[in-house]
Short mmCIF file of C-alpha atoms in Angstrom, two decimals:
data_model
loop_
_atom_site.label_atom_id
_atom_site.label_comp_id
_atom_site.label_asym_id
_atom_site.label_seq_id
_atom_site.Cartn_x
_atom_site.Cartn_y
_atom_site.Cartn_z
CA MET K 1 -2.46 3.71 -13.69
CA PHE K 2 0.38 2.44 -11.58
CA LEU K 3 0.85 1.64 -7.91
CA GLU K 4 2.80 4.45 -6.31
CA ASN K 5 2.37 4.72 -2.52
CA ILE K 6 2.02 2.60 0.58
CA VAL K 7 0.39 4.95 3.11
CA PHE K 8 0.54 4.58 6.90
CA ASP K 9 -1.64 6.80 9.10
CA ALA K 10 0.68 8.16 11.80
CA ALA K 11 0.46 10.23 14.95
CA ASP K 12 4.25 10.74 14.74
CA PRO K 13 5.13 10.61 11.02
CA ARG K 14 8.84 11.16 11.49
CA ALA K 15 9.31 8.34 13.99
CA ALA K 16 7.31 5.88 11.89
CA GLY K 17 8.92 7.02 8.66
CA LEU K 18 12.48 6.76 9.94
CA TYR K 19 11.73 3.29 11.30
CA TRP K 20 10.61 2.01 7.90
CA GLN K 21 13.33 3.95 6.10
CA ASP K 22 15.98 2.13 8.13
CA LEU K 23 14.14 -1.18 7.90
CA LEU K 24 14.04 -1.18 4.08
CA GLY K 25 17.00 1.05 3.27
CA CYS K 26 14.85 3.73 1.65
CA GLU K 27 15.77 7.17 0.31
CA GLN K 28 14.19 10.04 2.24
CA LEU K 29 12.01 12.42 0.22
CA THR K 30 10.23 14.79 2.65
CA ASP K 31 10.09 15.46 6.39
CA THR K 32 7.53 18.09 7.41
CA GLU K 33 4.93 18.66 10.10
CA GLU K 34 2.29 17.27 7.75
CA GLY K 35 4.10 14.04 7.02
CA PHE K 36 7.18 12.02 6.13
CA GLU K 37 7.92 10.28 2.82
CA THR K 38 10.66 7.88 1.82
CA ARG K 39 11.26 5.90 -1.39
CA TRP K 40 11.89 2.18 -1.80
CA ALA K 41 12.94 1.12 -5.28
CA VAL K 42 13.68 -2.23 -6.90
CA PRO K 43 16.39 -1.97 -9.58
CA GLY K 44 14.66 -2.53 -12.90
CA GLY K 45 11.30 -2.96 -11.15
CA PRO K 46 8.65 -1.07 -9.19
CA VAL K 47 9.19 2.05 -7.11
CA PHE K 48 7.11 2.67 -3.99
CA ASP K 49 6.94 5.79 -1.86
CA LEU K 50 6.18 5.00 1.77
CA CYS K 51 4.04 7.91 3.02
CA PHE K 52 3.29 8.75 6.64
CA PRO K 53 0.70 11.54 6.81
CA ARG K 54 -0.12 12.98 10.21
CA VAL K 55 -3.52 11.63 11.24
CA GLU K 56 -4.73 12.44 14.74
CA PRO K 57 -6.21 10.58 16.34
CA VAL K 58 -5.20 7.44 14.43
CA ARG K 59 -8.16 5.08 14.45
CA ARG K 60 -6.77 1.65 15.18
CA SER K 61 -9.17 -0.38 13.06
CA ARG K 62 -8.13 -3.93 12.30
CA GLN K 63 -5.25 -3.86 9.85
CA ARG K 64 -6.17 -5.34 6.45
CA VAL K 65 -2.98 -4.43 4.55
CA VAL K 66 0.13 -6.14 5.95
CA LEU K 67 3.67 -6.05 4.56
CA GLY K 68 5.82 -9.19 4.53
CA LEU K 69 9.59 -8.75 4.85
CA VAL K 70 12.49 -11.12 4.39
CA ALA K 71 16.22 -10.89 5.05
CA ALA K 72 18.34 -10.63 1.92
CA GLY K 73 19.41 -14.00 0.65
CA LEU K 74 16.65 -16.04 2.28
CA PRO K 75 14.54 -18.17 -0.10
CA ASP K 76 11.03 -17.01 -0.93
CA SER K 77 8.60 -19.79 -0.04
CA GLY K 78 5.60 -17.93 -1.45
CA ASP K 79 3.63 -18.31 1.80
CA ALA K 80 2.04 -14.98 2.68
CA ALA K 81 1.45 -16.01 6.29
CA GLU K 82 5.01 -17.23 6.91
CA GLY K 83 7.11 -15.46 9.51
CA THR K 84 6.76 -13.92 12.93
CA VAL K 85 4.71 -10.80 13.55
CA HIS K 86 6.35 -7.51 14.55
CA SER K 87 5.08 -3.95 15.01
CA ASP K 88 6.34 -0.52 13.97
CA PRO K 89 6.23 2.50 16.36
CA GLU K 90 2.58 3.18 15.39
CA GLY K 91 1.46 -0.38 16.10
CA ASN K 92 1.25 -1.42 12.44
CA THR K 93 2.10 -5.10 12.15
CA PHE K 94 4.33 -6.75 9.57
CA THR K 95 5.68 -10.25 9.14
CA LEU K 96 9.33 -11.25 8.97
CA ALA K 97 10.40 -14.52 7.41
CA GLY K 98 12.66 -16.35 9.83
CA GLY K 99 11.45 -14.17 12.66
CA SER K 100 14.79 -13.36 14.28
CA PRO K 101 14.94 -9.97 16.03
CA ARG K 102 18.57 -9.89 14.90
CA GLN K 103 17.36 -9.62 11.31
CA ILE K 104 15.61 -6.36 12.15
CA GLN K 105 18.74 -5.05 13.84
CA GLU K 106 20.76 -5.96 10.75
CA ALA K 107 18.35 -4.18 8.35
CA PRO K 108 17.82 -3.27 5.56
CA LEU K 109 15.40 -6.04 4.73
CA GLN K 110 13.53 -6.80 1.53
CA LEU K 111 9.81 -6.19 0.93
CA ARG K 112 8.52 -9.56 -0.24
CA THR K 113 4.72 -9.24 -0.09
CA ILE K 114 1.93 -6.71 0.24
CA ARG K 115 -0.99 -8.69 1.61
CA LEU K 116 -4.61 -7.50 1.34
CA GLU K 117 -7.49 -9.16 3.14
CA SER K 118 -10.32 -9.96 0.75
CA SER K 119 -13.86 -11.34 0.84
CA ASP K 120 -13.17 -12.93 -2.58
CA PRO K 121 -9.43 -13.21 -3.41
CA GLY K 122 -9.97 -14.29 -7.02
CA ARG K 123 -12.29 -11.37 -7.76
CA ASP K 124 -10.04 -8.82 -6.06
CA THR K 125 -6.96 -10.12 -7.85
CA GLN K 126 -8.69 -9.38 -11.14
CA PHE K 127 -9.90 -5.98 -9.86
CA TRP K 128 -6.40 -4.83 -8.89
CA ALA K 129 -4.81 -6.30 -12.03
CA GLY K 130 -7.19 -4.20 -14.10
CA LEU K 131 -6.21 -1.02 -12.25
CA SER K 132 -2.49 -1.47 -11.75
CA GLY K 133 -1.35 -3.40 -14.80
CA TRP K 134 0.33 -5.94 -12.52
CA GLN K 135 0.14 -9.51 -13.76
CA ILE K 136 -1.08 -12.80 -12.31
CA ASP K 137 1.97 -14.24 -10.59
CA GLN K 138 1.28 -17.94 -11.07
CA PRO K 139 -0.75 -19.40 -13.98
CA GLY K 140 -3.98 -20.90 -12.72
CA LYS K 141 -3.82 -19.17 -9.34
CA LEU K 142 -5.82 -15.97 -8.93
CA THR K 143 -4.50 -14.81 -5.58
CA ALA K 144 -1.31 -12.89 -6.36
CA LEU K 145 -0.02 -10.21 -8.72
CA ARG K 146 3.47 -9.05 -9.62
CA HIS K 147 4.95 -6.07 -11.41
CA PRO K 148 5.27 -6.71 -15.19
CA THR K 149 9.05 -6.88 -14.85
CA GLY K 150 8.72 -9.84 -12.48
CA GLN K 151 10.73 -7.88 -9.91
CA GLY K 152 9.76 -6.73 -6.45
CA PRO K 153 7.04 -7.82 -4.04
CA ARG K 154 3.92 -9.81 -4.77
CA LEU K 155 0.53 -8.21 -4.18
CA GLU K 156 -1.28 -11.06 -2.44
CA PHE K 157 -4.95 -11.50 -1.63
CA VAL K 158 -5.91 -13.66 1.34
CA ALA K 159 -9.34 -14.59 2.67
CA GLU K 160 -10.40 -12.15 5.36
CA SER K 161 -10.92 -13.45 8.89
CA GLU K 162 -13.88 -11.10 9.23
CA ALA K 163 -15.65 -8.58 7.02
CA LYS K 164 -14.58 -4.96 7.17
CA GLY K 165 -16.82 -3.12 9.61
CA LYS K 166 -18.94 -0.18 8.55
CA GLY K 167 -17.10 3.07 9.23
CA GLU K 168 -13.75 1.34 9.79
CA LYS K 169 -10.76 2.90 8.02
CA ASN K 170 -7.68 0.92 7.10
CA PRO K 171 -4.66 2.37 8.93
CA VAL K 172 -2.54 1.26 5.94
CA HIS K 173 -3.66 1.64 2.32
CA LEU K 174 -2.35 1.84 -1.25
CA ASP K 175 -2.39 4.73 -3.74
CA LEU K 176 -2.44 4.55 -7.52
CA ARG K 177 -1.25 7.32 -9.86
CA LEU K 178 -2.95 8.18 -13.15
CA GLU K 179 -0.81 8.17 -16.27
CA SER K 180 -0.70 11.24 -18.47
CA GLY K 181 -3.79 11.21 -20.66
CA ASP K 182 -5.94 9.15 -18.27
CA ASP K 183 -9.40 10.64 -17.82
CA PRO K 184 -10.38 10.59 -14.10
CA LEU K 185 -14.07 10.27 -14.98
CA VAL K 186 -13.44 7.27 -17.22
CA VAL K 187 -11.31 5.70 -14.50
CA ALA K 188 -14.10 6.26 -11.95
CA GLU K 189 -16.54 4.49 -14.28
CA ARG K 190 -14.13 1.56 -14.71
CA ILE K 191 -13.72 1.20 -10.96
CA ALA K 192 -17.49 1.20 -10.43
CA ALA K 193 -18.05 -1.31 -13.24
CA ALA K 194 -15.47 -3.64 -11.65
CA GLY K 195 -17.22 -3.57 -8.27
CA GLY K 196 -15.45 -0.70 -6.49
CA ARG K 197 -17.03 2.50 -5.24
CA GLU K 198 -15.99 6.09 -4.69
CA LEU K 199 -16.10 7.57 -1.18
CA PRO K 200 -16.92 11.21 -0.40
CA SER K 201 -14.04 13.23 0.97
CA GLN K 202 -14.24 14.14 4.65
CA TRP K 203 -11.52 16.76 4.24
CA GLY K 204 -13.03 19.08 1.64
CA SER K 205 -11.74 19.39 -1.91
CA LEU K 206 -8.72 17.16 -2.60
CA PRO K 207 -6.57 16.69 -5.74
CA TRP K 208 -7.08 12.92 -5.46
CA ARG K 209 -10.14 10.67 -5.29
CA ILE K 210 -10.86 8.05 -2.65
CA TYR K 211 -12.28 4.62 -3.43
CA GLN K 212 -12.91 1.19 -1.94
CA ASP K 213 -12.25 -2.09 -3.71
CA PRO K 214 -15.04 -4.73 -3.71
CA SER K 215 -13.93 -5.92 -0.26
CA GLY K 216 -14.01 -2.41 1.22
CA ASN K 217 -10.25 -1.76 1.20
CA GLU K 218 -9.60 1.95 0.69
CA PHE K 219 -7.26 3.27 -1.98
CA CYS K 220 -6.65 6.66 -3.53
CA VAL K 221 -6.27 7.56 -7.20
CA LEU K 222 -3.83 10.44 -7.55
CA PRO K 223 -3.78 12.87 -10.49
CA ALA K 224 -1.38 12.33 -13.36
CA PRO K 225 2.06 13.92 -12.90
CA GLY K 226 1.70 17.67 -13.45
CA ALA K 227 -2.11 17.59 -13.50
CA ALA K 228 -2.57 18.97 -9.97
CA GLN K 229 -0.22 21.88 -10.74
CA GLU K 230 -2.03 22.62 -14.00
CA GLU K 231 -5.37 22.74 -12.16
CA SER K 232 -3.99 25.12 -9.51
CA ASP K 233 -2.59 27.42 -12.23
#
């Protein structure tokens, strides 16, 4: 599997999507009533689609997935908590190294970190490494992953300030995409064996499956490219 999407629940997908598209210098993919999508790519590294599905009402549970941005050319200190906190039009927070509002006005910025709150950062680092194929970023430290090319943002795991509440839904989550030849049932068994669990769909039959990692962070596993079309045919 590979990490494909960063998903933001949105009451106004277009407004939120255009904000992030300008902030990161993304390439627009879709703009419909159902949602907005835009692509952020690292040359020679990972590619992420930022997806903004229409979700009404958006449940403003405490945000457990936070993006960390930095202006181009600034050094990367490796501190996930560094920077001032800002909000997008939907109220989703992100951090900005340096913290100057002028940096936002002079976007595009760089995506430096994707930070997940965790009840056990070492365990969840191993869990996500096993799913995504991303690699431990620093030998001896089990709190961060990076794309195998060494390019792009770090996926960081930080100790949660409080446990995820029952029934709470992350307003921001990640999606993974199956590779061609991956068996969804085998993948489901792997996720369960590693401490994750599958969630029942509240929206009827879907082409993807919904899971939680061991700390309760939701993520979706999308079908392999072409698989959804084959099933519909």
